[in-house]
C-alpha atoms as a printed R data frame, in Angstrom:
    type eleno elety resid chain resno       x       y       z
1   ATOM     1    CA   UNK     A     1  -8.200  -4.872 -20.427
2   ATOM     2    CA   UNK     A     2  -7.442  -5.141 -16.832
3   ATOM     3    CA   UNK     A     3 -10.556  -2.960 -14.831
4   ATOM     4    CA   UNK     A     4  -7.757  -1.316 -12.057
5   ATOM     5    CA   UNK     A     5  -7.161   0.480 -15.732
6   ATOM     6    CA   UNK     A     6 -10.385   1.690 -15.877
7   ATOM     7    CA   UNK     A     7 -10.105   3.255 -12.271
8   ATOM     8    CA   UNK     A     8  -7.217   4.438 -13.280
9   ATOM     9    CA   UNK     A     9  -8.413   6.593 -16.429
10  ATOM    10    CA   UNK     A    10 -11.321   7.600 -14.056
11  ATOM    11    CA   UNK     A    11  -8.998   9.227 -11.768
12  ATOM    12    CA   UNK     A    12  -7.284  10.576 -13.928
13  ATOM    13    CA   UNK     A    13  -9.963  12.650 -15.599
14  ATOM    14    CA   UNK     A    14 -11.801  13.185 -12.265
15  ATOM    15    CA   UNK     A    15  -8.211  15.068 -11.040
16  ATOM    16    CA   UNK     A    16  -7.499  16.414 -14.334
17  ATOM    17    CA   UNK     A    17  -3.829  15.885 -13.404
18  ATOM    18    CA   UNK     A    18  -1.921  12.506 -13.412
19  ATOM    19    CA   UNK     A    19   0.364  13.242 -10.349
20  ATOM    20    CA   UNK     A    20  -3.143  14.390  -8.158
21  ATOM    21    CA   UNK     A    21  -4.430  10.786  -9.627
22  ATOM    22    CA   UNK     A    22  -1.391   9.442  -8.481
23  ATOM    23    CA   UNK     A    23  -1.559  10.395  -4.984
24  ATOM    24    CA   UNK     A    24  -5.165   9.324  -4.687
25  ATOM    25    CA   UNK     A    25  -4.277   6.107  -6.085
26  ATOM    26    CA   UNK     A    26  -1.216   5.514  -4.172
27  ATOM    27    CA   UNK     A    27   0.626   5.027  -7.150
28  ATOM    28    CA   UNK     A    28   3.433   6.589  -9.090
29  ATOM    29    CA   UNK     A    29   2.950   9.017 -12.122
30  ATOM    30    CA   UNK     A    30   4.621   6.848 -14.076
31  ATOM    31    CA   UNK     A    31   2.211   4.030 -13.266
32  ATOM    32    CA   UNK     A    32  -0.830   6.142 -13.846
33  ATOM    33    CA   UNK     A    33   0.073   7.807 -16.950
34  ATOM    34    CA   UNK     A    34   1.300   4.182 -18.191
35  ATOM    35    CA   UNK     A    35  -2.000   2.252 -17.657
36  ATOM    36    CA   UNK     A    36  -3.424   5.475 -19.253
37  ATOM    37    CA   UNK     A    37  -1.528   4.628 -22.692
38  ATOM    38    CA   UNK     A    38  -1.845   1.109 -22.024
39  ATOM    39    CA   UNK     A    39  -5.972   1.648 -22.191
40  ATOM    40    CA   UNK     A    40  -5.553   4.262 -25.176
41  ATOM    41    CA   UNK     A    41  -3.546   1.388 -26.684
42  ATOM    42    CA   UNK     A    42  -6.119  -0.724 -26.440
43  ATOM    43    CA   UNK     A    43  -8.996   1.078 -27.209
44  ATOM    44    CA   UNK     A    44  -7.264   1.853 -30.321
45  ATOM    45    CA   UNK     A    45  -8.075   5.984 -29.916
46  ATOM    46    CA   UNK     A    46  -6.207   8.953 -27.359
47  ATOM    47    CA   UNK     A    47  -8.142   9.133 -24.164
48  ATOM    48    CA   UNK     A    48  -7.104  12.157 -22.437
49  ATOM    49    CA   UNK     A    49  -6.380  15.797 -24.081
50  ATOM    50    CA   UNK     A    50  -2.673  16.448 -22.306
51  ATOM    51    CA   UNK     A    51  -2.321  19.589 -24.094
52  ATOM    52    CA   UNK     A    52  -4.339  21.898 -21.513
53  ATOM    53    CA   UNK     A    53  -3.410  22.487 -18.387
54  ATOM    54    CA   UNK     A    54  -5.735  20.128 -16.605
55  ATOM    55    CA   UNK     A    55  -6.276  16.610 -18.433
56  ATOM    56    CA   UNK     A    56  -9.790  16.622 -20.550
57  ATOM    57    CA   UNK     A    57 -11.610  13.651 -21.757
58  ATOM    58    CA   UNK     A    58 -11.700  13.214 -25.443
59  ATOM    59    CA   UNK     A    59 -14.641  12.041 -27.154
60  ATOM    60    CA   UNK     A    60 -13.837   8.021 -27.011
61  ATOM    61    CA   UNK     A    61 -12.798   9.396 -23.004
62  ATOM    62    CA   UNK     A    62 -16.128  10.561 -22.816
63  ATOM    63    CA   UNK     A    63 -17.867   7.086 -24.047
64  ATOM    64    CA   UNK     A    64 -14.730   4.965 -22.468
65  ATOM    65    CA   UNK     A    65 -15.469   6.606 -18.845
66  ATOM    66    CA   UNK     A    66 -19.401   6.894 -19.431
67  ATOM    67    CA   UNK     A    67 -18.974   2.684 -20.082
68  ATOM    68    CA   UNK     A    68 -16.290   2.073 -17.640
69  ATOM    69    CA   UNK     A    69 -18.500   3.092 -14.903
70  ATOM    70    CA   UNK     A    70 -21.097   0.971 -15.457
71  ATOM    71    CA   UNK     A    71 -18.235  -1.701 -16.021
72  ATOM    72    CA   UNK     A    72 -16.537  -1.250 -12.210
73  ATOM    73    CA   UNK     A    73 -20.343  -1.246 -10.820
74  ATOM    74    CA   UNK     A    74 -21.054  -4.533 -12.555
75  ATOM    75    CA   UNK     A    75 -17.801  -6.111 -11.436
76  ATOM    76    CA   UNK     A    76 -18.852  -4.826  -7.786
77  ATOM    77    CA   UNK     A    77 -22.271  -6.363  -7.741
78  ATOM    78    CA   UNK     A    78 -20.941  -9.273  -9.103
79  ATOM    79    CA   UNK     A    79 -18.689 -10.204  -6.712
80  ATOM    80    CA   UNK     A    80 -21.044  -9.406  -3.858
81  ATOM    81    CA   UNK     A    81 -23.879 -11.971  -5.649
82  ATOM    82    CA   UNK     A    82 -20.741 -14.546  -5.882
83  ATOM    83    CA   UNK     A    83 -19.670 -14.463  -1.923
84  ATOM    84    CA   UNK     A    84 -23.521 -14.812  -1.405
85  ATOM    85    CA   UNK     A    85 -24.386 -17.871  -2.716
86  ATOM    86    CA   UNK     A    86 -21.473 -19.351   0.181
87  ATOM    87    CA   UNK     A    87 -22.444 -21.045   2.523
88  ATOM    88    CA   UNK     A    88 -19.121 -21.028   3.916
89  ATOM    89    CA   UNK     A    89 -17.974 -17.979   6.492
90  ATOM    90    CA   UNK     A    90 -15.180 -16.964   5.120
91  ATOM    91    CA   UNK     A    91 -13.142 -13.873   5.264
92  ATOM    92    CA   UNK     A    92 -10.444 -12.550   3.095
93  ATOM    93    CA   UNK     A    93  -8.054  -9.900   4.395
94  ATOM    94    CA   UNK     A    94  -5.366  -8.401   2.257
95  ATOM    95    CA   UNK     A    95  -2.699  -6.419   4.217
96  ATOM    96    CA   UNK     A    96   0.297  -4.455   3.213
97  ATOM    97    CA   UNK     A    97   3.677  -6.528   4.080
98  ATOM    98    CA   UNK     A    98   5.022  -4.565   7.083
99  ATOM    99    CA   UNK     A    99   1.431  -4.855   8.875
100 ATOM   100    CA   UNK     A   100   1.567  -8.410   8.419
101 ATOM   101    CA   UNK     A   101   5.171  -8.995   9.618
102 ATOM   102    CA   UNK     A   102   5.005  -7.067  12.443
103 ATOM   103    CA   UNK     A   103   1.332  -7.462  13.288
104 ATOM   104    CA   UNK     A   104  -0.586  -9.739  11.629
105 ATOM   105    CA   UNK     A   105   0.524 -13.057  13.898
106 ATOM   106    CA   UNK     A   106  -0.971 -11.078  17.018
107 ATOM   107    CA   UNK     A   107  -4.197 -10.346  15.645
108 ATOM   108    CA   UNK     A   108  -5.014 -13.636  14.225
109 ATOM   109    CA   UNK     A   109  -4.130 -15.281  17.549
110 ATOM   110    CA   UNK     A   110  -6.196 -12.576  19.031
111 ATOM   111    CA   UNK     A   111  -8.937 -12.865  16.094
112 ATOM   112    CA   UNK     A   112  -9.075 -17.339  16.328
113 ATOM   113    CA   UNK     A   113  -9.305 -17.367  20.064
114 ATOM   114    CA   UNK     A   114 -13.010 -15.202  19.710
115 ATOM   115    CA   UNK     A   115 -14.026 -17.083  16.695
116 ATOM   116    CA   UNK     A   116 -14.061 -20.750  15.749
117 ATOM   117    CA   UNK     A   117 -16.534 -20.669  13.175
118 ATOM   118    CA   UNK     A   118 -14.823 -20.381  10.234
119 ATOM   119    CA   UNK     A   119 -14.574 -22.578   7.734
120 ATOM   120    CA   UNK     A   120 -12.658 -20.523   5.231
121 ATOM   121    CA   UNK     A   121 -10.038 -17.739   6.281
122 ATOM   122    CA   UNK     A   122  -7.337 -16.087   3.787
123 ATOM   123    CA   UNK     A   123  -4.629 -13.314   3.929
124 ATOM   124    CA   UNK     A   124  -2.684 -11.532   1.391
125 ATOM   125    CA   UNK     A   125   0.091  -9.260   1.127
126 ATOM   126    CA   UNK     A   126  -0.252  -7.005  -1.224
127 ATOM   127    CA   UNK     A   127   0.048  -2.824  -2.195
128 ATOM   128    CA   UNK     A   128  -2.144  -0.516  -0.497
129 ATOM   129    CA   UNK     A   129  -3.903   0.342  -4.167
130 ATOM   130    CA   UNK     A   130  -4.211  -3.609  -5.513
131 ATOM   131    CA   UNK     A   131  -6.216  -3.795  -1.758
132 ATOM   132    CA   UNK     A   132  -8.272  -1.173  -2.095
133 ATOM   133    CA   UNK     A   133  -8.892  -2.560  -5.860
134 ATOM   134    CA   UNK     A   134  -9.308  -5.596  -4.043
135 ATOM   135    CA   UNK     A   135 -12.014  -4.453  -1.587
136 ATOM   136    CA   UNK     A   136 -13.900  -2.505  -4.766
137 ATOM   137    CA   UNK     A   137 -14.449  -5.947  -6.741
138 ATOM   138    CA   UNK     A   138 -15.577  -7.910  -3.503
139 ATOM   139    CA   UNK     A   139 -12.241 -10.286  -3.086
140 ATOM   140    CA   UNK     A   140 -11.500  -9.070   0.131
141 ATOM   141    CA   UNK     A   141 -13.615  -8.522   2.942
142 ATOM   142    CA   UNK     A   142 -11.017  -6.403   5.099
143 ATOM   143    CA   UNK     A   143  -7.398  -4.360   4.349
144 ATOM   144    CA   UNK     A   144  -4.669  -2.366   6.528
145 ATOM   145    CA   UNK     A   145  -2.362  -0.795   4.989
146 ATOM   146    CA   UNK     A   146   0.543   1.472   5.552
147 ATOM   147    CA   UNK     A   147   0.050   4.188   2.944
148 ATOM   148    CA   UNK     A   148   1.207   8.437   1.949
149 ATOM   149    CA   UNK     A   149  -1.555  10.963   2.986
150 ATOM   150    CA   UNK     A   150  -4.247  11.734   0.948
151 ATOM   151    CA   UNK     A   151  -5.278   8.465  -0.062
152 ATOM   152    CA   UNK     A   152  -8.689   8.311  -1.913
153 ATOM   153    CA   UNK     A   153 -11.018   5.476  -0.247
154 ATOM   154    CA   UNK     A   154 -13.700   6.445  -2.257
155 ATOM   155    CA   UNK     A   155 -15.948   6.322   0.400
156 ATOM   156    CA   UNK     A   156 -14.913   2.993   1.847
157 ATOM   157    CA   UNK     A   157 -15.254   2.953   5.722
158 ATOM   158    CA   UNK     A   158 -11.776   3.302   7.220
159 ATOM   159    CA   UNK     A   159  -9.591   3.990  10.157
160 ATOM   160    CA   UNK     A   160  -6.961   5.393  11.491
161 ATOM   161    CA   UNK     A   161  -4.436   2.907  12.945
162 ATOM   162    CA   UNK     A   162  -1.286   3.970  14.650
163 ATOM   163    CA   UNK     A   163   1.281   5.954  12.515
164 ATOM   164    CA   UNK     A   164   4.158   3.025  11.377
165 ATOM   165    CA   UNK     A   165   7.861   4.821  11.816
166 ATOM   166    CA   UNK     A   166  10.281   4.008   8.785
167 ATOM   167    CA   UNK     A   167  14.098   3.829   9.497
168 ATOM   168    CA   UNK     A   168  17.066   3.347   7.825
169 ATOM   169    CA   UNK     A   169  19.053   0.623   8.745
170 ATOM   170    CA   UNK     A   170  22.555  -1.335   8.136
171 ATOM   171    CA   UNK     A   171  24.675  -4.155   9.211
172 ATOM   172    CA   UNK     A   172  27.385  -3.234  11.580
173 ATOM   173    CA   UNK     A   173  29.650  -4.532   9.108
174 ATOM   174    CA   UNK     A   174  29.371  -1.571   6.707
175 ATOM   175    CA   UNK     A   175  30.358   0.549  10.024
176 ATOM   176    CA   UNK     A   176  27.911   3.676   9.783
177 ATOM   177    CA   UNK     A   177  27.713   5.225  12.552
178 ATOM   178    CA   UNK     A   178  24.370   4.440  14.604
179 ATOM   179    CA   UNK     A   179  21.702   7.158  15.190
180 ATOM   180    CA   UNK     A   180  21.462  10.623  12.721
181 ATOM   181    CA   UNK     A   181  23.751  10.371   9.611
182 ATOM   182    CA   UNK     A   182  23.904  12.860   6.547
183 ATOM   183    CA   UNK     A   183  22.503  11.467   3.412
184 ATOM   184    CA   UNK     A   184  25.729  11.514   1.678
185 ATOM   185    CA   UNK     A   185  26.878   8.899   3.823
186 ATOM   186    CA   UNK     A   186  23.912   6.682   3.164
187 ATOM   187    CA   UNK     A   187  24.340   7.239  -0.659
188 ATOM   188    CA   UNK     A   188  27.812   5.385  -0.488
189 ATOM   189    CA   UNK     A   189  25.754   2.518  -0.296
190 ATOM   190    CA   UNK     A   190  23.955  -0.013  -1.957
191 ATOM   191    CA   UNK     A   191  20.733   0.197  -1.482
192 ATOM   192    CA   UNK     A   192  17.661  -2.110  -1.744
193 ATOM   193    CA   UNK     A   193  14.111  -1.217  -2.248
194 ATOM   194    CA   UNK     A   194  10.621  -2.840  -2.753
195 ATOM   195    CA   UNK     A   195   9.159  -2.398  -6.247
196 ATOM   196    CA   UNK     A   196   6.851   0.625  -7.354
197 ATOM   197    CA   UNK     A   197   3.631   1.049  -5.529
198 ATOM   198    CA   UNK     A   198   4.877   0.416  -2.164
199 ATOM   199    CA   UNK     A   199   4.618   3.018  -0.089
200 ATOM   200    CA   UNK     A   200   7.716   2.581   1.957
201 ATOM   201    CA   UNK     A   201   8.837   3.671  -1.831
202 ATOM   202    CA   UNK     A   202   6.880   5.737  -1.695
203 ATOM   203    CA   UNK     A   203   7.561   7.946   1.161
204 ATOM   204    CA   UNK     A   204  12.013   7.229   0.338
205 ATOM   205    CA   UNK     A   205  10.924   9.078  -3.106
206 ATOM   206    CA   UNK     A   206   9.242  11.865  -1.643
207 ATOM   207    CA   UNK     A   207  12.268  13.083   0.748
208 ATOM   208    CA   UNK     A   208  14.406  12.320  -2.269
209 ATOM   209    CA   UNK     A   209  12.882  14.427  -4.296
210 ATOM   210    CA   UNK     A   210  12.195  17.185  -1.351
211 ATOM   211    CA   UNK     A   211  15.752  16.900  -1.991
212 ATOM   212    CA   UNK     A   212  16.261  17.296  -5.299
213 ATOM   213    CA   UNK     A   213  17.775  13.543  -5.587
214 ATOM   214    CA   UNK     A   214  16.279  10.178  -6.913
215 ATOM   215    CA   UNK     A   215  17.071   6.283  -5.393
216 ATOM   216    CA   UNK     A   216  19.589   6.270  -8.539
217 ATOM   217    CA   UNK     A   217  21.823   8.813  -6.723
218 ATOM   218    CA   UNK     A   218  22.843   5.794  -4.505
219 ATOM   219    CA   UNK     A   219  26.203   3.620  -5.320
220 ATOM   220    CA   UNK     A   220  23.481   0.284  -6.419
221 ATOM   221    CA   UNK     A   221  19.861   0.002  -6.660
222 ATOM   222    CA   UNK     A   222  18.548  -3.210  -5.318
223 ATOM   223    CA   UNK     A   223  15.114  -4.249  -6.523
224 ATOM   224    CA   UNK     A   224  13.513  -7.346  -4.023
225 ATOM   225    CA   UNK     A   225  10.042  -7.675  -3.218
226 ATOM   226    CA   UNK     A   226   9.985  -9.669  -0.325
227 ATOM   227    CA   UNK     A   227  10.741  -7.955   3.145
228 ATOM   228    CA   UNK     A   228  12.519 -11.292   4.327
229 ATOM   229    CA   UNK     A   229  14.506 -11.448   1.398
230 ATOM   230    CA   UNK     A   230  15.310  -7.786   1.878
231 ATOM   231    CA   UNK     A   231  16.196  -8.259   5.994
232 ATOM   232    CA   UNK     A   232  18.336 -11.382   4.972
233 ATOM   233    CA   UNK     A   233  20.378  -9.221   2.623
234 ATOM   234    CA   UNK     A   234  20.965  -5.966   4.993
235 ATOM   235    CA   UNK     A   235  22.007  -8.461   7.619
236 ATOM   236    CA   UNK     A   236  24.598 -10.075   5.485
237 ATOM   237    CA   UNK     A   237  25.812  -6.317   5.000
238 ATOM   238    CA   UNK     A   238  24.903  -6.327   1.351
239 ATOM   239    CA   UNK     A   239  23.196  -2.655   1.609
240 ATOM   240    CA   UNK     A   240  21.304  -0.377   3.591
241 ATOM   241    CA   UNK     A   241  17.326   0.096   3.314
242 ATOM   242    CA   UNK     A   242  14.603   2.211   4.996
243 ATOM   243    CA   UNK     A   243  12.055  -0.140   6.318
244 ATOM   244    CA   UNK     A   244   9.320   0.020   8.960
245 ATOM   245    CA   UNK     A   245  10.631  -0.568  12.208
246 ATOM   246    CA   UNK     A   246   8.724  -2.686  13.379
247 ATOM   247    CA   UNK     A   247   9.786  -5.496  11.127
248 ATOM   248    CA   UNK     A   248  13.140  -5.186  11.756
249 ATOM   249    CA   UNK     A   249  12.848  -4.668  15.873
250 ATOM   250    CA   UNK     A   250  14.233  -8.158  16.518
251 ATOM   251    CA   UNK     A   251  17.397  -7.190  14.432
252 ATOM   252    CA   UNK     A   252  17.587  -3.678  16.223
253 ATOM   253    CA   UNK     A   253  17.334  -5.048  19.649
254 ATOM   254    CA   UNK     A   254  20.106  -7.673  19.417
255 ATOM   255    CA   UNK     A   255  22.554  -5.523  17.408
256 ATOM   256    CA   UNK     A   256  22.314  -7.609  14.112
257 ATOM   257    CA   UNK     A   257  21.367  -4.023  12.526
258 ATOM   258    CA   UNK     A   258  21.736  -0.431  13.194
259 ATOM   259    CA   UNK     A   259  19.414   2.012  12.901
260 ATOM   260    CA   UNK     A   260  20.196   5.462  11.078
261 ATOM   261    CA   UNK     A   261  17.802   8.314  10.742
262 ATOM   262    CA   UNK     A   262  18.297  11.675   8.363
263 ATOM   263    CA   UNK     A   263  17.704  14.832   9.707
264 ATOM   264    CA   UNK     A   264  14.521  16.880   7.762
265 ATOM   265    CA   UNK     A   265  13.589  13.251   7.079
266 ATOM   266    CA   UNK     A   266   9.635  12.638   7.246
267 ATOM   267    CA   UNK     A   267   9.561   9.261   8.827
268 ATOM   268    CA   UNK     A   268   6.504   8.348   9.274
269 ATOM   269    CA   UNK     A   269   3.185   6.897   7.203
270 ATOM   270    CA   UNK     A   270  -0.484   6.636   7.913
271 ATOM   271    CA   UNK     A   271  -1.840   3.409   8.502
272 ATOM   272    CA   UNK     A   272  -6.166   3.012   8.401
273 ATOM   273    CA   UNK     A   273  -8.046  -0.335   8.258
274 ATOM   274    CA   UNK     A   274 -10.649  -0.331   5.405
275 ATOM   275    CA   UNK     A   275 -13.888  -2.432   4.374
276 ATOM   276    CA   UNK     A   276 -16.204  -1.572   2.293
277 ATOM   277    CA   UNK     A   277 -19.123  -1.595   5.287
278 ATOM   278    CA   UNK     A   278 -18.754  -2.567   8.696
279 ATOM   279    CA   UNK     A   279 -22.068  -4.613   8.743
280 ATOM   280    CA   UNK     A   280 -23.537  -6.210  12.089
281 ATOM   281    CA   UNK     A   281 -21.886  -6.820  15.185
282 ATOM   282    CA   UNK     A   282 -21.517 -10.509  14.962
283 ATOM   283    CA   UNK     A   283 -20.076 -10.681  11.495
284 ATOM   284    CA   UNK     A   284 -16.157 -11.837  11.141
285 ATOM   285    CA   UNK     A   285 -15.671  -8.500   9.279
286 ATOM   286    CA   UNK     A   286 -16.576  -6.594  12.230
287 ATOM   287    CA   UNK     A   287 -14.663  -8.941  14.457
288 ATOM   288    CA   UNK     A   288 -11.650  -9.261  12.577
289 ATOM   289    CA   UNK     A   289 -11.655  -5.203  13.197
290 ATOM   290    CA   UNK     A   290 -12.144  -5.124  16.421
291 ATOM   291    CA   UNK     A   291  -9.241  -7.422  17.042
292 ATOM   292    CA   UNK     A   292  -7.070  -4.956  14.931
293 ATOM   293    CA   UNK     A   293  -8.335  -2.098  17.223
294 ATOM   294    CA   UNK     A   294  -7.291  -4.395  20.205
295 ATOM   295    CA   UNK     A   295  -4.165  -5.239  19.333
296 ATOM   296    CA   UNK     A   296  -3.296  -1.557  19.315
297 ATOM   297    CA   UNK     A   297  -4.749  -1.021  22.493
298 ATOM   298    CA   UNK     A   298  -7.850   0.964  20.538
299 ATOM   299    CA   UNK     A   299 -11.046   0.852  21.822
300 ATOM   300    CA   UNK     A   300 -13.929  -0.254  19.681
301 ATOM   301    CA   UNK     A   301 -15.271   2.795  17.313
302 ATOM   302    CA   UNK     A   302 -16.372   0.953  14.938
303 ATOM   303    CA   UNK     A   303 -20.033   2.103  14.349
């Protein structure tokens, strides 16, 4: 029984709607309603009444949720007693992968130069909802993300980061035409896409469906979740994707790819940086944060 289940099933009762605990979550109704009948598979008894217009607990919801709590709390304090016995400095940042492309190499450099004490220092890509999960259970210290409004934090200190544009983009070799391009003309192609939970996905699915249209409407899906993987192929001309654009401005700039936008499209995501608390001013939390806020030319709010 994996515990992002249990938040999951917590949600989901606190919204009385899967899609509303989708959006909080930053994950797909699929995703939520399947961890939901994962757990009810598990437990061995239906969780949630779906016959009512809002979800209702059931009475093994009731004790599940009433147990879960007291579960995620445990898992919390536990991890917090476990990074306390170290008496290494250490801090763990998880990051979504279009932040770290683009961004991540600056900071650090920025970051390194103002500290040299630490002995133990970590990144990870990951989904904006595995790093929240992430900073809940005390594995990582600090995450920015790129992630759809209306993100529940949960009352996790965070801020607002620059706004990260998404574009469509192709190898000249396909010949689109650079600049604004009907979708029809975009649907000709193949096209490849990270995996569920990402919200570059994310935010393709909801102009699709603003649209009335799905990703399947396209000539080829392409599933690859690895942003180089995915820049290697659209270079080679193997298919078009819609990517942030600041990982591919090396291509753009040198004409390797072309960039394509589609008129009514929403193109852009929110971006925070998140920890749990922002503690003292000498602590490599706080100064990991401040070198985010510097790097985007911020200056220092953190309180």
């Amino acid at each position: 029984m994996e515990t992002q289940y249990l938040r999951t099933l917590l949600m989901a009762a606190q919204e009385g709607s899967f899609s509303r605990a989708a959006v909080k979550l930053n994950v797909t109704q699929s995703a939520v309603s399947q961890r939901t009948k994962s757990l009810e598979s598990c437990c061995g008894v239906t969780l949630l009444d779906r016959s009512a217009a809002m979800l209702q607990p059931t009475v093994g919801g009731r004790l599940v949720i009433e147990h879960a709590q007291r579960i995620l709390e445990l898992e919390e304090q536990m991890m917090r007693e476990l990074f306390s016995l170290a008496d290494k400095k250490h801090l763990h940042v998880c990051c979504t992968p279009a932040f770290g492309l683009a961004h991540l190499p600056h900071v650090i450099k920025r970051f390194t130069a103002a500290r040299n004490d630490i002995d133990d220092l970590m990144f990870l890509f990951d989904t904006p909802s595995r790093a929240l999960d992430g900073l809940r259970s005390g594995e990582f210290d600090v995450a920015v993300i790129e992630h759809m409004p209306g993100l529940d934090f949960g009352g996790m200190s965070h801020l607002e980061l620059p706004e990260d544009e998404m574009v469509f983009v192709s190898a000249p070799s396909l010949d689109i035409p650079a600049g604004e391009v009907e979708l029809e003309t975009l649907q000709q192609q193949r096209f490849i896409i990270r995996r569920e939970g990402c919200s570059c996905r994310d935010l393709l699915s909801f102009n699709l469906d603003a649209r009335g249209v799905g990703v399947d409407t396209f000539q080829q899906v392409m599933v690859l979740d690895n942003f180089n993987l995915i820049i290697g192929q659209i270079v080679a001309g193997a298919g078009i994707t819609f990517i942030s654009r600041s990982v591919v401005s090396a291509q753009l700039n040198d004409g390797s790819l072309r960039e394509h936008t589609v008129s009514g499209f929403e193109c852009y995501r929110q971006r925070s940086i998140v920890a749990m608390t922002c503690e003292v001013p000498t602590s490599l939390k706080r100064s990991f944060m401040v070198s985010v806020l510097s790097h985007f030319n911020i200056e220092n709010v953190i309180k």
